[in-house]
Coordinates of C-alpha atoms in Angstrom, one line a residue:
X68 CA 140.7 138.9 79.1
X69 CA 140.1 136.1 81.6
X70 CA 142.6 133.3 80.9
X71 CA 140.2 130.5 81.4
X72 CA 136.4 130.6 81.1
X73 CA 134.1 127.7 81.9
X74 CA 130.4 127.9 81.0
X75 CA 127.9 125.1 82.0
X76 CA 124.4 124.8 80.6
X77 CA 122.0 122.0 81.8
X78 CA 119.0 121.0 79.7
X79 CA 116.7 118.4 81.4
X80 CA 113.9 116.4 80.0
X81 CA 111.1 115.7 82.6
X82 CA 109.0 112.5 82.4
X83 CA 109.8 109.0 81.5
X84 CA 112.9 109.9 79.6
X85 CA 115.5 112.4 80.8
X86 CA 118.7 113.6 79.3
X87 CA 121.2 116.3 80.0
X88 CA 124.0 118.0 77.9
X89 CA 127.2 119.5 79.3
X90 CA 129.6 121.7 77.3
X91 CA 132.9 123.0 78.5
X92 CA 135.2 125.4 76.6
X93 CA 138.7 126.4 77.3
X94 CA 140.3 129.3 75.4
X95 CA 137.5 129.2 72.9
X96 CA 138.1 125.6 72.0
X97 CA 135.5 122.9 73.0
X98 CA 137.0 120.1 75.1
X99 CA 134.0 117.9 75.8
X100 CA 130.6 117.7 74.1
X101 CA 127.6 115.5 74.9
X102 CA 124.3 116.3 73.3
X103 CA 120.7 115.0 73.7
X104 CA 117.5 116.2 72.3
X105 CA 115.3 118.2 74.6
X106 CA 111.7 117.1 74.1
X107 CA 110.2 119.0 77.0
X108 CA 110.3 122.4 78.7
X109 CA 113.5 123.7 80.2
X110 CA 114.0 123.6 84.0
X111 CA 113.0 126.7 85.9
X112 CA 116.6 127.3 87.1
X113 CA 120.2 126.8 85.9
X114 CA 123.2 126.2 88.1
X115 CA 126.6 127.4 87.0
X116 CA 129.9 126.8 88.8
X117 CA 133.2 125.2 88.4
X118 CA 132.0 122.1 90.3
X119 CA 128.2 121.5 90.2
X120 CA 125.8 118.6 90.8
X121 CA 122.3 119.1 89.4
X122 CA 119.3 116.7 89.9
X123 CA 116.3 117.8 87.9
X124 CA 112.8 117.3 89.3
X125 CA 110.8 114.4 87.9
X126 CA 107.2 113.9 86.9
X127 CA 104.9 112.6 89.6
X128 CA 104.5 109.3 87.9
X129 CA 108.1 108.2 88.1
X130 CA 110.9 108.2 90.6
X131 CA 113.5 108.4 87.8
X132 CA 116.1 111.1 88.2
X133 CA 118.9 112.3 86.0
X134 CA 122.0 113.7 87.8
X135 CA 124.6 115.8 86.0
X136 CA 128.0 116.3 87.6
X137 CA 130.5 118.7 86.1
X138 CA 134.0 118.8 87.7
X139 CA 136.9 120.4 85.9
X140 CA 135.3 120.1 82.5
X141 CA 134.4 116.4 82.9
X142 CA 130.7 115.5 82.7
X143 CA 128.9 112.4 84.0
X144 CA 125.2 111.7 83.2
X145 CA 123.4 109.1 85.2
X146 CA 121.3 106.8 83.0
X147 CA 117.5 107.1 83.2
X148 CA 115.7 104.5 85.4
X149 CA 113.3 102.5 83.3
X150 CA 112.7 99.8 85.8
X151 CA 109.0 98.6 86.1
X152 CA 109.4 97.6 89.7
X153 CA 110.9 99.0 92.9
X154 CA 113.4 97.0 94.9
X155 CA 112.1 94.8 97.8
X156 CA 113.7 97.1 100.3
X157 CA 112.1 100.2 98.8
X158 CA 108.7 98.5 98.6
X159 CA 108.9 97.5 102.3
X160 CA 109.6 101.1 103.3
X161 CA 106.7 102.2 101.1
X162 CA 104.4 99.9 103.0
X163 CA 105.7 101.3 106.3
X164 CA 105.1 104.8 105.1
X165 CA 101.6 103.8 104.0
X166 CA 100.9 102.5 107.5
X167 CA 102.1 105.8 109.0
X168 CA 100.0 107.8 106.7
X169 CA 96.9 105.9 107.8
X170 CA 97.2 107.4 111.2
X171 CA 96.7 110.9 109.7
X172 CA 93.1 110.0 108.7
X173 CA 90.3 110.8 111.1
X174 CA 88.2 108.1 112.6
X175 CA 85.3 108.9 110.3
X176 CA 87.5 108.7 107.2
X177 CA 89.2 105.5 108.3
X178 CA 85.9 103.9 109.0
X179 CA 84.5 105.0 105.6
X180 CA 87.5 103.6 103.8
X181 CA 87.1 100.3 105.6
X182 CA 83.4 100.1 104.8
X183 CA 84.2 100.7 101.1
X184 CA 86.8 98.0 101.4
X185 CA 84.1 95.7 102.7
X186 CA 81.8 96.5 99.8
X187 CA 84.6 95.8 97.3
X188 CA 85.3 92.4 98.9
X189 CA 81.6 91.7 98.7
X190 CA 81.7 92.5 95.0
X191 CA 84.5 90.0 94.5
X192 CA 82.7 87.4 96.5
X193 CA 79.4 87.9 94.8
X194 CA 80.8 87.7 91.2
X195 CA 82.6 84.5 92.2
X196 CA 79.4 83.0 93.6
X197 CA 77.4 84.1 90.6
X198 CA 79.6 82.4 88.2
X199 CA 81.0 79.4 90.1
X200 CA 77.7 78.6 91.8
X201 CA 75.9 78.3 88.5
X202 CA 78.1 75.6 86.9
X203 CA 76.3 72.5 88.0
X204 CA 77.3 70.3 85.1
X205 CA 80.9 71.3 85.4
X206 CA 80.9 70.9 89.2
X207 CA 79.8 67.3 88.8
X208 CA 82.4 66.3 86.3
X209 CA 85.3 68.8 87.0
X210 CA 85.1 70.4 90.4
X211 CA 88.6 71.8 90.1
X212 CA 87.4 74.0 87.2
X213 CA 84.7 75.5 89.4
X214 CA 87.3 76.3 92.1
X215 CA 89.5 77.8 89.4
X216 CA 86.7 80.1 88.2
X217 CA 86.0 81.3 91.8
X218 CA 89.8 81.9 92.3
X219 CA 90.2 83.8 89.0
X220 CA 87.3 86.1 89.7
X221 CA 87.8 86.9 93.4
X222 CA 91.0 89.0 93.0
X223 CA 88.9 91.9 91.7
X224 CA 88.1 92.6 95.3
X225 CA 91.7 93.5 96.3
X226 CA 92.4 95.3 93.1
X227 CA 89.4 97.6 93.7
X228 CA 90.6 98.2 97.3
X229 CA 94.2 99.0 96.4
X230 CA 93.4 101.2 93.5
X231 CA 90.5 103.1 95.1
X232 CA 92.3 103.8 98.4
X233 CA 90.0 101.6 100.5
X234 CA 91.3 99.8 103.7
X235 CA 91.2 96.1 104.6
X236 CA 91.9 94.7 108.0
X237 CA 94.1 92.0 106.5
X238 CA 96.3 94.4 104.6
X239 CA 96.5 96.7 107.6
X240 CA 97.9 93.9 109.8
X241 CA 101.1 94.3 107.6
X242 CA 101.3 98.0 106.9
X243 CA 100.5 99.2 110.4
X244 CA 102.9 96.6 111.9
X245 CA 105.7 97.7 109.5
X246 CA 105.2 101.3 110.5
X247 CA 105.4 100.3 114.2
X248 CA 108.6 98.2 113.6
X249 CA 110.2 101.2 111.9
X250 CA 109.3 103.5 114.8
X251 CA 107.0 105.6 112.7
X252 CA 103.9 105.2 115.0
X253 CA 103.1 104.0 118.5
X254 CA 101.5 100.6 119.2
X255 CA 98.2 102.2 120.2
X256 CA 97.8 103.5 116.6
X257 CA 98.2 100.0 115.3
X258 CA 95.4 98.7 117.5
X259 CA 93.2 101.6 116.6
X260 CA 93.7 101.1 112.9
X261 CA 93.0 97.3 113.2
X262 CA 89.9 97.9 115.2
X263 CA 88.4 100.5 112.8
X264 CA 89.3 98.5 109.7
X265 CA 87.8 95.3 111.2
X266 CA 84.5 97.1 112.1
X267 CA 84.3 98.9 108.8
X268 CA 85.0 95.8 106.8
X269 CA 82.3 93.9 108.7
X270 CA 79.7 96.6 108.1
X271 CA 80.6 96.7 104.3
X272 CA 80.7 93.0 103.8
X273 CA 77.6 92.1 105.8
X274 CA 75.7 95.1 104.3
X275 CA 76.6 94.0 100.8
X276 CA 75.4 90.5 101.5
X277 CA 72.1 91.9 102.7
X278 CA 71.8 94.1 99.6
X279 CA 72.4 91.1 97.3
X280 CA 69.8 89.0 99.1
X281 CA 67.3 91.8 99.1
X282 CA 67.6 92.5 95.3
X283 CA 67.4 88.9 94.4
X284 CA 70.9 88.1 93.0
X285 CA 71.8 85.8 95.8
X286 CA 69.6 83.0 94.6
X287 CA 69.8 79.6 92.8
X288 CA 73.3 78.2 92.5
X289 CA 74.8 81.2 94.1
X290 CA 72.7 80.7 97.2
X291 CA 73.5 77.0 97.4
X292 CA 77.2 77.5 97.2
X293 CA 77.1 80.2 99.9
X294 CA 75.1 78.0 102.2
X295 CA 77.5 75.1 101.6
X296 CA 80.4 77.4 102.5
X297 CA 79.0 78.1 105.9
X298 CA 78.9 74.4 106.7
X299 CA 82.3 73.7 105.4
X300 CA 84.0 76.7 106.9
X301 CA 82.8 75.8 110.4
X302 CA 83.5 72.1 110.2
X303 CA 87.3 72.3 111.1
X304 CA 89.0 72.4 114.4
X305 CA 90.3 75.6 115.9
X306 CA 94.1 75.1 115.3
X307 CA 93.9 73.9 111.7
X308 CA 91.6 76.9 110.9
X309 CA 94.1 79.2 112.6
X310 CA 96.9 77.9 110.4
X311 CA 94.7 78.4 107.3
X312 CA 94.4 82.0 108.4
X313 CA 98.1 82.4 108.7
X314 CA 98.8 80.9 105.3
X315 CA 96.1 82.9 103.7
X316 CA 97.1 86.4 104.9
X317 CA 100.8 85.6 104.1
X318 CA 99.7 85.3 100.5
X319 CA 97.4 88.3 100.7
X320 CA 100.0 90.6 102.2
X321 CA 102.5 89.4 99.5
X322 CA 99.8 90.4 97.0
X323 CA 99.8 93.9 98.5
X324 CA 103.6 93.9 98.5
X325 CA 103.9 92.9 94.8
X326 CA 101.2 95.4 93.8
X327 CA 103.0 98.2 95.7
X328 CA 106.3 97.1 94.1
X329 CA 105.0 97.4 90.5
X330 CA 105.0 100.9 89.0
X331 CA 102.3 100.4 86.3
X332 CA 98.7 99.3 86.6
X333 CA 99.1 96.0 84.6
X334 CA 102.0 95.0 86.8
X335 CA 100.0 95.9 89.9
X336 CA 97.2 93.6 88.8
X337 CA 99.4 90.7 88.0
X338 CA 101.3 91.0 91.2
X339 CA 98.1 91.1 93.2
X340 CA 96.3 88.5 91.2
X341 CA 98.6 85.5 91.6
X342 CA 98.8 85.3 95.4
X343 CA 95.1 86.0 95.8
X344 CA 94.0 83.4 93.3
X345 CA 96.4 81.0 95.0
X346 CA 95.0 81.3 98.4
X347 CA 91.4 80.9 97.1
X348 CA 92.3 77.9 95.0
X349 CA 94.0 76.1 97.9
X350 CA 91.2 76.9 100.4
X351 CA 92.9 79.1 103.0
X352 CA 90.8 81.3 105.2
X353 CA 90.5 85.1 104.9
X354 CA 88.7 86.9 107.7
X355 CA 87.3 89.8 105.5
X356 CA 86.2 87.5 102.7
X357 CA 84.4 85.4 105.3
X358 CA 82.6 88.6 106.5
X359 CA 80.8 88.5 103.2
X360 CA 80.6 84.7 102.5
X361 CA 79.3 83.6 105.9
X362 CA 76.5 86.2 106.3
X363 CA 75.5 85.5 102.7
X364 CA 75.3 81.8 103.5
X365 CA 73.4 82.5 106.7
X366 CA 70.8 84.5 104.6
X367 CA 70.5 81.5 102.3
X368 CA 70.3 78.6 104.8
X369 CA 67.9 80.1 107.3
X370 CA 70.4 80.2 110.1
X371 CA 71.1 76.4 110.1
X372 CA 74.5 77.2 111.6
X373 CA 74.5 79.2 114.9
X374 CA 76.2 82.5 115.0
X375 CA 78.2 81.4 118.0
X376 CA 79.5 78.5 116.0
X377 CA 80.6 80.8 113.1
X378 CA 82.4 83.1 115.5
X379 CA 84.2 80.5 117.6
X380 CA 85.0 78.0 114.8
X381 CA 85.9 80.4 112.0
X382 CA 86.0 84.1 112.6
X383 CA 88.1 84.0 115.8
X384 CA 90.8 81.5 114.7
X385 CA 91.0 83.0 111.2
X386 CA 91.4 86.6 112.5
X387 CA 94.2 85.5 114.9
X388 CA 95.9 83.7 112.1
X389 CA 95.6 86.7 109.7
X390 CA 97.2 88.9 112.4
X391 CA 100.1 86.5 112.9
X392 CA 100.8 86.4 109.2
X393 CA 100.5 90.1 108.4
X394 CA 102.2 91.5 111.5
X395 CA 104.9 88.9 112.3
X396 CA 105.5 86.8 109.2
X397 CA 105.4 89.5 106.5
X398 CA 106.0 92.8 108.3
X399 CA 108.3 91.4 110.9
X400 CA 110.2 89.3 108.4
X401 CA 110.8 92.1 106.1
X402 CA 111.8 94.5 108.8
X403 CA 114.4 91.9 109.7
X404 CA 115.6 91.8 106.1
X405 CA 115.3 95.5 105.1
X406 CA 114.4 97.5 108.2
X407 CA 115.2 98.4 111.8
X408 CA 114.7 94.9 113.3
X409 CA 117.6 93.6 111.2
X410 CA 120.0 96.5 111.8
X411 CA 123.5 95.3 112.8
X412 CA 122.5 91.6 112.5

């Protein structure tokens, strides 16, 4: 008879809750017992040895893992991870990985995703105009409430984009730059993604504005508000408008960051909603949103503001500001904190 016999059995629960049990016997007498209920199927393989570390696979919806270590009859079970958010460092790396994965798409697929993103931004802009533009009594007595309504409705645009896998130029300024800073992609891929996303967003936004005008929903108070936005958005000087673009996309990219950080849909919406509604309420400038609002206003005011004025006094400075915020402030700042740019510092 063998003088000492150790037998190890691992039972794992896959999904949101995971548990493991380890039993050790010595001379027929149990020396350590830990038991948990097994509410799922058994793992496909068992590992038995005098010193073993086993990490069961997890469900696709969670990154939680349970590790069982058996060494000389002593068992240690790691507690399940029930956190609803990822760490900031892990979230930044997820954004960099997202940027790298964008380069695997063909030109046609990237452009299609960007066009859909433009349509979704148009949806957010149109629903905001439809409600906020038709509150004349409230606008006269409480203009802040009109602005609040617009800001509360517009975030549906980014939520649709993030959940449906569409692409926005403003978000790509962050994700593609993060991938570049982490040496996952060359700089030419960054420029390619930005160019395709910008073109696709413009097609989607302007196209949606034309559709809304054609089918008659861009009328009345909605049309008046859109026309007024063209005048107000082209009234500022170049540098202040550029700074508005920086501050805007800083908040937008933080919305993308927080939505990526959350693991459940309600958390993603809340994380995205707050920064987006903040930039809209304050009055910062978002290049992709303007790709819908400015064409919509032009369709309503009969071209009272020249296209060259719109390009030079709004779209150009806002686009530059959005790039600075996404690529340098957010992606660069987080790479310094969590990634390669800050290594050894």
